[in-house]
PDB file of C-alpha atoms in Angstrom:
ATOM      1  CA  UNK A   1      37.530  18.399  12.251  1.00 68.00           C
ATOM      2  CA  UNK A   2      36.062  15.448  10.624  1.00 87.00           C
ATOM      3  CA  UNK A   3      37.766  13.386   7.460  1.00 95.00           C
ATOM      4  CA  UNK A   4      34.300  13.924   5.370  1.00 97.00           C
ATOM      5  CA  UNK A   5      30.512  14.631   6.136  1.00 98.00           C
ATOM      6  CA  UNK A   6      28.102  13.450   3.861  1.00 98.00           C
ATOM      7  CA  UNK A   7      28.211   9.798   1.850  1.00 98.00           C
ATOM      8  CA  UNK A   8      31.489   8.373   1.144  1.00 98.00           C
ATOM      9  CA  UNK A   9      31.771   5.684  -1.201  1.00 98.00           C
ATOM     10  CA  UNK A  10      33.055   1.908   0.080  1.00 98.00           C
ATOM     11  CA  UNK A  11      34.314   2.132  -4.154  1.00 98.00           C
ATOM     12  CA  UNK A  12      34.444  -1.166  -5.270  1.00 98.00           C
ATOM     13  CA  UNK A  13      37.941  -2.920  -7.132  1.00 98.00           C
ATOM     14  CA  UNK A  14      37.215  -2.771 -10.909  1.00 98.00           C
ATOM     15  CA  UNK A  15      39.154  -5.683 -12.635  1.00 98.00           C
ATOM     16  CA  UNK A  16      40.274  -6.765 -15.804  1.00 98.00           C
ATOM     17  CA  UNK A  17      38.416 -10.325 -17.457  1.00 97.00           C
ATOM     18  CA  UNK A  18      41.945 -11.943 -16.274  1.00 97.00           C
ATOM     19  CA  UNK A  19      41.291 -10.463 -12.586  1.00 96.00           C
ATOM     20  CA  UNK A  20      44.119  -7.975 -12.555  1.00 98.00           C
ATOM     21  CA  UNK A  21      43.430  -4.774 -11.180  1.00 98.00           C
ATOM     22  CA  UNK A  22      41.901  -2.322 -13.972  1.00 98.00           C
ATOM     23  CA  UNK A  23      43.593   1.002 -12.493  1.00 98.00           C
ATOM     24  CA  UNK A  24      41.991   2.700 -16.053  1.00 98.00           C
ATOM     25  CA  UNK A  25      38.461   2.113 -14.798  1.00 98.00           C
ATOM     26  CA  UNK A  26      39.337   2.800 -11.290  1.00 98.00           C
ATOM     27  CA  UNK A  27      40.667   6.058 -12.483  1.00 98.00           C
ATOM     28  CA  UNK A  28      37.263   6.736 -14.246  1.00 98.00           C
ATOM     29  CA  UNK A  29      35.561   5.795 -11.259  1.00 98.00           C
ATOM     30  CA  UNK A  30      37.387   7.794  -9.029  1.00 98.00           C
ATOM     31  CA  UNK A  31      36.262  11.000 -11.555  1.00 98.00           C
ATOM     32  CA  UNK A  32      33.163  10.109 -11.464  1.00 98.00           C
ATOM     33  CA  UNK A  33      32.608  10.434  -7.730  1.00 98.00           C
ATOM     34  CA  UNK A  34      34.650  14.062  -7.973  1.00 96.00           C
ATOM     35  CA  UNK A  35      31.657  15.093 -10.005  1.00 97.00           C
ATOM     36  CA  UNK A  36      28.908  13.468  -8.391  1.00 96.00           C
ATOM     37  CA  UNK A  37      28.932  14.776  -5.188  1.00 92.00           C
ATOM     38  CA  UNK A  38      30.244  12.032  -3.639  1.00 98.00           C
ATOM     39  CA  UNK A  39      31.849  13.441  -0.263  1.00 98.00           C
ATOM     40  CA  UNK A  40      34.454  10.997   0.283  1.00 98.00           C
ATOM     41  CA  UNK A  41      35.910   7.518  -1.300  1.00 98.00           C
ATOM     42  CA  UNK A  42      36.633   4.736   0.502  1.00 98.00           C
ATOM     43  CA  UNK A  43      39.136   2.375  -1.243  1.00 98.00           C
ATOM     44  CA  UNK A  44      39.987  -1.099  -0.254  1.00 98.00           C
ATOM     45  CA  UNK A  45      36.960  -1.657   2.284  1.00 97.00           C
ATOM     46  CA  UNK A  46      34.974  -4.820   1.999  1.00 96.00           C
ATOM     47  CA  UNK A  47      33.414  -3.447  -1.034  1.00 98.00           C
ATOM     48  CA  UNK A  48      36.452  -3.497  -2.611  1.00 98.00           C
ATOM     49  CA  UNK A  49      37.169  -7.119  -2.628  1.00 98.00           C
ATOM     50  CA  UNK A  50      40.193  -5.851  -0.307  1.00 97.00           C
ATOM     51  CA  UNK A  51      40.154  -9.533   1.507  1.00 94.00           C
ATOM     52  CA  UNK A  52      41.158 -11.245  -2.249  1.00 96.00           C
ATOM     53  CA  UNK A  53      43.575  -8.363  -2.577  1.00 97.00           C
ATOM     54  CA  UNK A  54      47.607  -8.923  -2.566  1.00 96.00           C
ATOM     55  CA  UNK A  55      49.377  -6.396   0.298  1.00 95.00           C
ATOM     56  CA  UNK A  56      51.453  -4.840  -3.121  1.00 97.00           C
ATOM     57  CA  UNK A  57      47.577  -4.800  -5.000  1.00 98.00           C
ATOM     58  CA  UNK A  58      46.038  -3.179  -1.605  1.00 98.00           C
ATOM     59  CA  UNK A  59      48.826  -0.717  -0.934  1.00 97.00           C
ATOM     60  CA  UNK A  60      49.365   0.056  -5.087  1.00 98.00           C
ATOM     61  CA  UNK A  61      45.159   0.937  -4.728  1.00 98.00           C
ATOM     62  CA  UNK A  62      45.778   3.839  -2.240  1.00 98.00           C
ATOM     63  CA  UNK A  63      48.641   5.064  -3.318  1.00 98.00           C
ATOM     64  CA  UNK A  64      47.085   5.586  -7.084  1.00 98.00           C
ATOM     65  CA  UNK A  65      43.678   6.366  -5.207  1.00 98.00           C
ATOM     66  CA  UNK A  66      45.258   9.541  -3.046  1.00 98.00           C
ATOM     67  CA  UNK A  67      47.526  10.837  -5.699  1.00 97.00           C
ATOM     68  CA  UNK A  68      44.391  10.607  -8.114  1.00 97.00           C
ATOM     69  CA  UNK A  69      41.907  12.646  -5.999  1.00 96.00           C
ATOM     70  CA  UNK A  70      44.298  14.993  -4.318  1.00 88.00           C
ATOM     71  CA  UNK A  71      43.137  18.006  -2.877  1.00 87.00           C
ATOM     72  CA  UNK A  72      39.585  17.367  -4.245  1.00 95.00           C
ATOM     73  CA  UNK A  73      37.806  14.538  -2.345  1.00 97.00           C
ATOM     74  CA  UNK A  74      38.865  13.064   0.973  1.00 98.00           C
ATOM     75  CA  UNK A  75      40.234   9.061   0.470  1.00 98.00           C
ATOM     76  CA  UNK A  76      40.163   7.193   3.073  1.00 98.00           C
ATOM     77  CA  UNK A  77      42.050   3.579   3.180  1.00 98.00           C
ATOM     78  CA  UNK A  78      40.839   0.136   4.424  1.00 98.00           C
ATOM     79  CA  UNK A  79      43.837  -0.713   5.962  1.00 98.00           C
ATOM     80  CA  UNK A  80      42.341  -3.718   8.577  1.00 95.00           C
ATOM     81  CA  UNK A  81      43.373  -6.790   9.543  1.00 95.00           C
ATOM     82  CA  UNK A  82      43.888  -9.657  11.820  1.00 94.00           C
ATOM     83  CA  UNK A  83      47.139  -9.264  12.756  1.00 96.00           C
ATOM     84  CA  UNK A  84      47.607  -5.793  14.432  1.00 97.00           C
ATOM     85  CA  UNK A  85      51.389  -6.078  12.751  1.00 97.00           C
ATOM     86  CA  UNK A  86      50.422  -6.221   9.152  1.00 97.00           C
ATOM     87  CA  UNK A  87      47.147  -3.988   9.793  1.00 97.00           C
ATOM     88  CA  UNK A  88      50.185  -1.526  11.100  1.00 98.00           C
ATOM     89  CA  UNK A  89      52.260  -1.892   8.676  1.00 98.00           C
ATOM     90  CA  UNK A  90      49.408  -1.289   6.197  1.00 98.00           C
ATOM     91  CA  UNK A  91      48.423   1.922   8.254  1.00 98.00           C
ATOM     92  CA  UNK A  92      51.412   3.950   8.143  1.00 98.00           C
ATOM     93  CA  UNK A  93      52.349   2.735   4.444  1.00 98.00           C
ATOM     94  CA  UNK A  94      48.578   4.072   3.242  1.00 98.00           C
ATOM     95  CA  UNK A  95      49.352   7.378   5.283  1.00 98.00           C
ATOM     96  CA  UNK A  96      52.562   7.799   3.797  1.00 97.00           C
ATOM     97  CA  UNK A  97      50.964   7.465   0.095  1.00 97.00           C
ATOM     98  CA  UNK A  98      48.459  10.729   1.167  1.00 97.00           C
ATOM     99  CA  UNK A  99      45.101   9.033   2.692  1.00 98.00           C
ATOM    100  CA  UNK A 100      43.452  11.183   4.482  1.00 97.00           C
ATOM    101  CA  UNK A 101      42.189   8.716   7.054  1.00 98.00           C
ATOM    102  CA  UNK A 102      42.015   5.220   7.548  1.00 98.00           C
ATOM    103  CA  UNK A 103      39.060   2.521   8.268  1.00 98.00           C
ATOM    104  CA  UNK A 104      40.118  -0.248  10.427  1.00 98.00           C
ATOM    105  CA  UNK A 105      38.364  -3.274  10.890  1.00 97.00           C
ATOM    106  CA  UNK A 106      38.134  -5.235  13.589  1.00 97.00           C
ATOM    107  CA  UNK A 107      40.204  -8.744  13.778  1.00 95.00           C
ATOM    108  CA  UNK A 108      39.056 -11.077  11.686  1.00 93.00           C
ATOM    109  CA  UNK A 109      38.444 -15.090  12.476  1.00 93.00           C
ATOM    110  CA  UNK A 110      41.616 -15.238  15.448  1.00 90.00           C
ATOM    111  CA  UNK A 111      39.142 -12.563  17.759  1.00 89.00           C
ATOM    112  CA  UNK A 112      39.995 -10.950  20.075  1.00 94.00           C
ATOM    113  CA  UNK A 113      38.681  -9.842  23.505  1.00 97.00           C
ATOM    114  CA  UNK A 114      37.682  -6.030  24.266  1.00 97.00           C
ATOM    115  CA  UNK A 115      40.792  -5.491  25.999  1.00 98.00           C
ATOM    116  CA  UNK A 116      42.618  -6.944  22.919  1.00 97.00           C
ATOM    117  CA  UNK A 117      40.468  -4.716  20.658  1.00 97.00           C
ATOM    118  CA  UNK A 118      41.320  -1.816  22.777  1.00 98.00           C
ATOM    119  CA  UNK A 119      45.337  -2.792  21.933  1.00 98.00           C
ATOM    120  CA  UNK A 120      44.856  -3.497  18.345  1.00 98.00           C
ATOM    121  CA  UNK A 121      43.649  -0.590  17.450  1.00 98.00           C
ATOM    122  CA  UNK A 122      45.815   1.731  19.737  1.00 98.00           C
ATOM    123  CA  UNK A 123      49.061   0.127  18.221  1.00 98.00           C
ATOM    124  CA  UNK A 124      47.860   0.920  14.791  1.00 98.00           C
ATOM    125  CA  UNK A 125      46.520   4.394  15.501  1.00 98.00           C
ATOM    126  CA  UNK A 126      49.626   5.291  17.586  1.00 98.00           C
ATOM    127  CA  UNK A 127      52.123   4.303  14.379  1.00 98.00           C
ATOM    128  CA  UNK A 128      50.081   5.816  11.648  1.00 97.00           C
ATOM    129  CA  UNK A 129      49.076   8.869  12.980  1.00 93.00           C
ATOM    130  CA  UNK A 130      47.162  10.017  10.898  1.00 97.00           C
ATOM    131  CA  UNK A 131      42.964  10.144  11.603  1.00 98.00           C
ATOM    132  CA  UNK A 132      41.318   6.463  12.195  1.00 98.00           C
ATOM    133  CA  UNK A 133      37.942   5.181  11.351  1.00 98.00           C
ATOM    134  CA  UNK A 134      37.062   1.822  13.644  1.00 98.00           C
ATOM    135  CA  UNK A 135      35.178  -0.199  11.672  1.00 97.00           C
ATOM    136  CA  UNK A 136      32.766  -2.790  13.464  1.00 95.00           C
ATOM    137  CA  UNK A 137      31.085  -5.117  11.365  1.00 93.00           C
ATOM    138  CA  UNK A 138      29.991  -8.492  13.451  1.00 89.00           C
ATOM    139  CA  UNK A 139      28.252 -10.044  11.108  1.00 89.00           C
ATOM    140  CA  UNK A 140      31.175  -9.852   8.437  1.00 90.00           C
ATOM    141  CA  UNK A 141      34.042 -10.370  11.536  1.00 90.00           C
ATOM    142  CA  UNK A 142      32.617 -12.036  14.350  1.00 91.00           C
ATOM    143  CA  UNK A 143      33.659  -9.443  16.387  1.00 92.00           C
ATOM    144  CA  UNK A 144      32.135  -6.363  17.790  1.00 95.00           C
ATOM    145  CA  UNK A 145      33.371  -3.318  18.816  1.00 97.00           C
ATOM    146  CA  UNK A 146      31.858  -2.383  22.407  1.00 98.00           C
ATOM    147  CA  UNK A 147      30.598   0.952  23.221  1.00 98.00           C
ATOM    148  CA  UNK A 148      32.375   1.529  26.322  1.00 98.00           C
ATOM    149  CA  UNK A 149      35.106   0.063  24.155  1.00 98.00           C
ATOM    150  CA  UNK A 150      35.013   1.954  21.173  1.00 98.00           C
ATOM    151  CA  UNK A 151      34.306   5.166  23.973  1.00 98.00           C
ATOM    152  CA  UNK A 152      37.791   4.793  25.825  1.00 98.00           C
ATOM    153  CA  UNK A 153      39.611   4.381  22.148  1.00 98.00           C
ATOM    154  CA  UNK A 154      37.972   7.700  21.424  1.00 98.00           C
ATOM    155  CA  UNK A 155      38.913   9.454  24.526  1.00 98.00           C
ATOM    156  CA  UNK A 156      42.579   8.244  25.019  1.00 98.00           C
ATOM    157  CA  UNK A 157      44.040   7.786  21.535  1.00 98.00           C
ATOM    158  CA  UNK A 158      43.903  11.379  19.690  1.00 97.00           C
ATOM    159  CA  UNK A 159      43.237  10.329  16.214  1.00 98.00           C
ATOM    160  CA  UNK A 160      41.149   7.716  16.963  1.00 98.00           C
ATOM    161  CA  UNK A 161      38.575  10.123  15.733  1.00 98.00           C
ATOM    162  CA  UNK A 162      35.409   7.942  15.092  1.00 98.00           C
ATOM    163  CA  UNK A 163      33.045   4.654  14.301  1.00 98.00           C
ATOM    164  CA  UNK A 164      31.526   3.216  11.335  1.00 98.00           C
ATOM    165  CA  UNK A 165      28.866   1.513  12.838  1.00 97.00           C
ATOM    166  CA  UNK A 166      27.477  -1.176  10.661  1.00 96.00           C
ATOM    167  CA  UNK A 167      25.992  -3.931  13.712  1.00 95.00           C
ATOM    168  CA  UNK A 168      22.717  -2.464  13.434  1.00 94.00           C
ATOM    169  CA  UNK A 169      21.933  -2.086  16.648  1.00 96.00           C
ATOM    170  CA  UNK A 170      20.748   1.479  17.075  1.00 97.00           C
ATOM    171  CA  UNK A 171      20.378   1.221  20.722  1.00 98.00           C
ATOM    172  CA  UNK A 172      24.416   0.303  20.829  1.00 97.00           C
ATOM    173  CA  UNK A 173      24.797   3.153  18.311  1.00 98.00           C
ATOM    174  CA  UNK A 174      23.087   5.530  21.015  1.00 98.00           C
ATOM    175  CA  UNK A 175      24.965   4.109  23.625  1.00 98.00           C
ATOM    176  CA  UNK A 176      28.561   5.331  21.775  1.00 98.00           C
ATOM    177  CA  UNK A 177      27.095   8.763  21.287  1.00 98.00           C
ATOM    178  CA  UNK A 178      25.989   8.712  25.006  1.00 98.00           C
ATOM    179  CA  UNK A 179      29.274   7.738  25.893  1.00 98.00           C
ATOM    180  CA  UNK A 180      31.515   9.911  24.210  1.00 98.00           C
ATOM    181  CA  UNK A 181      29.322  13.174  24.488  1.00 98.00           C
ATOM    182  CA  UNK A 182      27.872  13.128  21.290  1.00 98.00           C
ATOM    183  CA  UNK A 183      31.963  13.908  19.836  1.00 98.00           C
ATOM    184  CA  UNK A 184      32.386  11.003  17.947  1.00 98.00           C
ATOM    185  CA  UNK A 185      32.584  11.087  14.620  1.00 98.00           C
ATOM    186  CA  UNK A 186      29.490   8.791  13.360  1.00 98.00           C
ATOM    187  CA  UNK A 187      29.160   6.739  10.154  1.00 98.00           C
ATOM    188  CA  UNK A 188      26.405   4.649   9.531  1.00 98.00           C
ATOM    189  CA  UNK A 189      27.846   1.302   7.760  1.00 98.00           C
ATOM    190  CA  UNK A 190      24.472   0.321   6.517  1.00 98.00           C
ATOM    191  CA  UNK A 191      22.724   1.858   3.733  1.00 98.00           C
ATOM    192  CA  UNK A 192      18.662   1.203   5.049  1.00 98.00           C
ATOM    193  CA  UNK A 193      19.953   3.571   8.390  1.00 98.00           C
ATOM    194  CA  UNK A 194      21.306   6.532   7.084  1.00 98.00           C
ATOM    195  CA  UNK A 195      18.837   9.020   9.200  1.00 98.00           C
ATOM    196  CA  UNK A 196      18.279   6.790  11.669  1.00 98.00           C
ATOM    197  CA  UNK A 197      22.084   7.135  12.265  1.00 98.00           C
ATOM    198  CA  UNK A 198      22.096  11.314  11.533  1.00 98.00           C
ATOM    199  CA  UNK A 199      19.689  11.468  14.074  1.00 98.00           C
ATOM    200  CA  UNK A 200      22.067  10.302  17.063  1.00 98.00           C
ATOM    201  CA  UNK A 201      24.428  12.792  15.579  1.00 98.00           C
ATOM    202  CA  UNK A 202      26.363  10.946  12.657  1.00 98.00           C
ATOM    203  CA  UNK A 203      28.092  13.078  10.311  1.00 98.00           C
ATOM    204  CA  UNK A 204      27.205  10.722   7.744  1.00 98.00           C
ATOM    205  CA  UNK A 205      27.458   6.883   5.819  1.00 98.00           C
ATOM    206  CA  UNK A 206      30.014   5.165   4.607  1.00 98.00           C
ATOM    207  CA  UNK A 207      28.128   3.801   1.660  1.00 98.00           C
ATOM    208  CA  UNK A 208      27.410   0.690  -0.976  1.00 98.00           C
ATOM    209  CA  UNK A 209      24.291   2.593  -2.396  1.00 98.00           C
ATOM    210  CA  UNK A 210      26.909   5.015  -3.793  1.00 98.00           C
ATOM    211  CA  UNK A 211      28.328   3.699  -6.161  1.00 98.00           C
ATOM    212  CA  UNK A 212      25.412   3.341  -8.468  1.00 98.00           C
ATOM    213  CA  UNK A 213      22.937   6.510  -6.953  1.00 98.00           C
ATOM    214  CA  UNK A 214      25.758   8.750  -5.583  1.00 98.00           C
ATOM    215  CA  UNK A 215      24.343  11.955  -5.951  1.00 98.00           C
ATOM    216  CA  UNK A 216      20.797  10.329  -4.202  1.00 98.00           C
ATOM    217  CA  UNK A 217      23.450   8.903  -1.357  1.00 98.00           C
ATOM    218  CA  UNK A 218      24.746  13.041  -0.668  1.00 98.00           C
ATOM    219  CA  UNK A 219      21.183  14.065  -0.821  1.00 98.00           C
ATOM    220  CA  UNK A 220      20.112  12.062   1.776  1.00 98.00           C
ATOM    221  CA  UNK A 221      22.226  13.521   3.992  1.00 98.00           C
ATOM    222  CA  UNK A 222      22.915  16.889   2.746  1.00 98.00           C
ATOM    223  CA  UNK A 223      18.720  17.343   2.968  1.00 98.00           C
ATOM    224  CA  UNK A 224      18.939  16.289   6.818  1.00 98.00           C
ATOM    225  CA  UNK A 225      22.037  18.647   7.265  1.00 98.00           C
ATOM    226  CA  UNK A 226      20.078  21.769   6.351  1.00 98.00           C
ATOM    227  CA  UNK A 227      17.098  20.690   8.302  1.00 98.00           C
ATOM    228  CA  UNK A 228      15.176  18.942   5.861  1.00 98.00           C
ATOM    229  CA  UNK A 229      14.572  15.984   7.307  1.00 98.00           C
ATOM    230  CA  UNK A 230      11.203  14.988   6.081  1.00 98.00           C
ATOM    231  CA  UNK A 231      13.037  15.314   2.514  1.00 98.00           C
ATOM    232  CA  UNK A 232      16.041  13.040   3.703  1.00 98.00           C
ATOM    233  CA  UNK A 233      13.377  10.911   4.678  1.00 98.00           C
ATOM    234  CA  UNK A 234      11.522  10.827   2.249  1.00 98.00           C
ATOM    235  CA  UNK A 235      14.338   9.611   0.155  1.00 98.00           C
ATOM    236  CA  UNK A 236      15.570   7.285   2.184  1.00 98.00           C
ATOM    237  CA  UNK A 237      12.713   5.403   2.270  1.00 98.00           C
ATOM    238  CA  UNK A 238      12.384   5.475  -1.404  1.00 98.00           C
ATOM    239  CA  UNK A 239      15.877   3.793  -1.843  1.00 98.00           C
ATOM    240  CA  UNK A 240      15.269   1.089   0.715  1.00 98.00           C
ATOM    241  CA  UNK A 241      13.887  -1.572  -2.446  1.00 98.00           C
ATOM    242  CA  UNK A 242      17.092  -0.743  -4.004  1.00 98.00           C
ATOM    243  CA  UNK A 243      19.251  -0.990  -1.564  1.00 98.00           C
ATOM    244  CA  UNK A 244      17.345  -4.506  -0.152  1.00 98.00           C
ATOM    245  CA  UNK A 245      18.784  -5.469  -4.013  1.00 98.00           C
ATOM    246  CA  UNK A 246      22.026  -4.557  -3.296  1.00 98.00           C
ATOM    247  CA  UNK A 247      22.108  -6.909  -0.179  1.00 98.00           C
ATOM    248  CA  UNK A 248      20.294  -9.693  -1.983  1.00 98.00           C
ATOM    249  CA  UNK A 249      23.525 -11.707  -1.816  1.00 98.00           C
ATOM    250  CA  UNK A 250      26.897 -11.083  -0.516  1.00 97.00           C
ATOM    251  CA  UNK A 251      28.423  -7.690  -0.758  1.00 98.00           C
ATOM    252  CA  UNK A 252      29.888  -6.327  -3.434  1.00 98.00           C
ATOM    253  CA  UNK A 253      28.378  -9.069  -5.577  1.00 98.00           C
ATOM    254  CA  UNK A 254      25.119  -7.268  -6.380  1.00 98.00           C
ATOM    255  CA  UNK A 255      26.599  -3.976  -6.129  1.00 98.00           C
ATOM    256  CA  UNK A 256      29.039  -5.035  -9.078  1.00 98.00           C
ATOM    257  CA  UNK A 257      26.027  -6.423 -11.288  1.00 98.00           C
ATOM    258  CA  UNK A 258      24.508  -3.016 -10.583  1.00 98.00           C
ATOM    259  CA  UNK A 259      27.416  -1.327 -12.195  1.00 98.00           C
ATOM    260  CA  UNK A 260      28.064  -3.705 -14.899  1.00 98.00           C
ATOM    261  CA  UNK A 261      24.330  -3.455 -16.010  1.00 98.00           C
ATOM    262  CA  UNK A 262      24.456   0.663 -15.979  1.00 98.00           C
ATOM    263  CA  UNK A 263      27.763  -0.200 -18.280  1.00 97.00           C
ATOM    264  CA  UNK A 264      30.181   1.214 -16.050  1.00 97.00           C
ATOM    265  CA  UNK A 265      31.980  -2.411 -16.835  1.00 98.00           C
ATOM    266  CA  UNK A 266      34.306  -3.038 -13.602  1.00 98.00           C
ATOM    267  CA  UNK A 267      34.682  -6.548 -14.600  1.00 98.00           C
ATOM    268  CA  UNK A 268      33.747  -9.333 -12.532  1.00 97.00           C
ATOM    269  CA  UNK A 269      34.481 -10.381  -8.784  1.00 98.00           C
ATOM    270  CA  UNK A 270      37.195 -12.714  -6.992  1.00 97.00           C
ATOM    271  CA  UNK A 271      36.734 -16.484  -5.861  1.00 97.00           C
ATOM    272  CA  UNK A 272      35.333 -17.375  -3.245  1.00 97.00           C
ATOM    273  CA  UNK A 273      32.747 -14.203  -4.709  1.00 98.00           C
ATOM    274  CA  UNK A 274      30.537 -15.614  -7.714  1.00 98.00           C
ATOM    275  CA  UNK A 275      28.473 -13.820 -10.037  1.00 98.00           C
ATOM    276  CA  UNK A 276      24.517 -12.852  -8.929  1.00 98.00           C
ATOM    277  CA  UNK A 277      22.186 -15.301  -9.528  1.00 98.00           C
ATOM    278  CA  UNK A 278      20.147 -14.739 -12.402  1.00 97.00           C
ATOM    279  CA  UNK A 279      16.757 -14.275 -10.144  1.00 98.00           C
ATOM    280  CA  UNK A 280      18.181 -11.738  -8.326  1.00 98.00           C
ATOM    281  CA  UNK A 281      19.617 -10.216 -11.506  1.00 98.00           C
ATOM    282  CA  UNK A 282      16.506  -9.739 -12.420  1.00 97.00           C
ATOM    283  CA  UNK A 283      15.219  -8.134  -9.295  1.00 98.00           C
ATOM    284  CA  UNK A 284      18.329  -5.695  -8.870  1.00 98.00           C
ATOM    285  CA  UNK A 285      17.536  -4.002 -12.639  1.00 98.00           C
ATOM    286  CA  UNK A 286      13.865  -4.094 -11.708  1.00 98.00           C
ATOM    287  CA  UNK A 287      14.691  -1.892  -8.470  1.00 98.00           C
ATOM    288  CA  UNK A 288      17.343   0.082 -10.324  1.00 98.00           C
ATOM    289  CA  UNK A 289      14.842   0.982 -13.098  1.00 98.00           C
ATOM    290  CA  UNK A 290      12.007   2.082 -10.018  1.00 98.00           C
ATOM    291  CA  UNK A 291      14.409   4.189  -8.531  1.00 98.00           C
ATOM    292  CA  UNK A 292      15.397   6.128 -11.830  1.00 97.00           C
ATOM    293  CA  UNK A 293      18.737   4.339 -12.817  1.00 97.00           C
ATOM    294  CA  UNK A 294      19.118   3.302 -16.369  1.00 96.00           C
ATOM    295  CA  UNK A 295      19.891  -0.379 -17.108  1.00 95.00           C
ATOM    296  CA  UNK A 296      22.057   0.023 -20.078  1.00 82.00           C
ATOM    297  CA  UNK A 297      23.031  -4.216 -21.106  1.00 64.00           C
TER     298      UNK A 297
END
């Protein structure tokens, strides 16, 4: 059975102005995805600054993030990192505090080859236990994750239970659904190919758009779910100026400025992240305000 189908949320970090961790607003955010449909939150993924994060910040996130949404959302922990010893350390501490799954990135900077890939995350998966996400992400690692690769993870580790694919590369996306007989559990990692990425058989997106249009996020795959496709289309398409916005620099930098100007007020990011440029400010409430979101400040 999969973790979640549907959009989960890659929820950012809301901070304080002195850059601690605001676990208030992260509360608040964590209720407002339990009422919006959201079908799953993410916590500590690149979205949530989880890089600029301490190991007792990253660890105190999940553990108030899965005793917070307990038994009504799935959460699912970031829990990646370049050395498979503190990514497995990580693991089984974030499945001891109650996430439901993990997401696992691949290493970071150091590399590795396939075969080292194929090691990494069987150490991690085989000490945590509980169901695993891999996360590949090239342009944000240097490091992709194979499909005949991310194929024999799937087939020889048991809860090594699926992909979020975020290289963009449909044809490679194909190519893991062709190789592990359409079982996989999908997730697009890219907000502009949602039904491109239903339409291989994903079960759904791990998402940036949801955060500030989460109920739009669930409809877009909810609609294709029951058949409507022309409908998940349709709205798809309509989010794409948005979510072109939310890419306009660096993720979650735009993505926070989206927030901030609905007045959701999750504070501001962590060096080396700056604040959006004021052009692109300026572009991001324009799209928000065409797609229906109110720009509050």
């Amino acid at each position: 059975m999969s973790i979640f189908k549907g959009a989960g949320v890659a929820i950012v970090t809301p901070f304080h102005t002195d850059g601690s961790v605001n676990y208030d607003k992260l509360d608040e955010l964590i209720e407002y995805h339990c009422a919006q449909e959201t079908d799953s939150i993410v916590i500590c993924g690149t979205t949530g600054e989880a890089s600029t994060l301490t190991e007792e910040e990253h660890m105190d996130c999940v553990r108030f993030t899965a005793q917070r949404a307990k038994n009504r959302i799935p959460v699912i922990a970031g829990t990646g990192s370049n050395c498979t010893r503190t990514a497995t350390a990580m693991s089984v501490e974030a499945a001891k505090a109650g996430a439901d799954g993990l997401l696992v990135v691949t290493p970071y900077y150091n590399k590795a080859t396939q075969d080292g890939l194929y090691c990494h995350f069987r150490t991690i998966a085989e000490a945590a236990k509980v169901p695993i996400i891999l996360y590949s992400v090239k342009s944000r690692t240097g490091m992709n994750v194979d499909p005949t690769t991310a194929a024999a993870l799937f087939n020889d580790v048991e809860n090594i239970v699926g992909i979020k694919e975020a290289s963009g590369d449909i044809s490679q996306v194909a190519k893991v659904m062709n190789l592990t007989d359409g079982k996989i559990d999908l997730y697009s990692g890219n907000d502009d190919q949602i039904v491109p990425v239903l339409s291989l058989g994903g079960k759904g997106v791990i998402s940036v758009l949801a955060n500030i249009a989460p109920k739009q996020a669930h409809q877009i795959c909810a609609k294709f779910f029951r058949g409507d496709v022309a409908g998940s289309c349709a709205l798809q398409l309509k989010a794409l100026p948005l979510i072109e916005q939310l890419f306009s620099e660096v993720n979650p930098i735009p993505v926070k400025k989206a927030m901030n100007l609905m007045g959701m007020e999750v504070g501001g990011l962590r060096m080396p992240l700056t604040e959006l440029t004021e052009a692109n400010t300026e572009k991001l409430a324009k799209a928000m305000t065409d797609f229906g979101i109110t720009v509050s400040v």
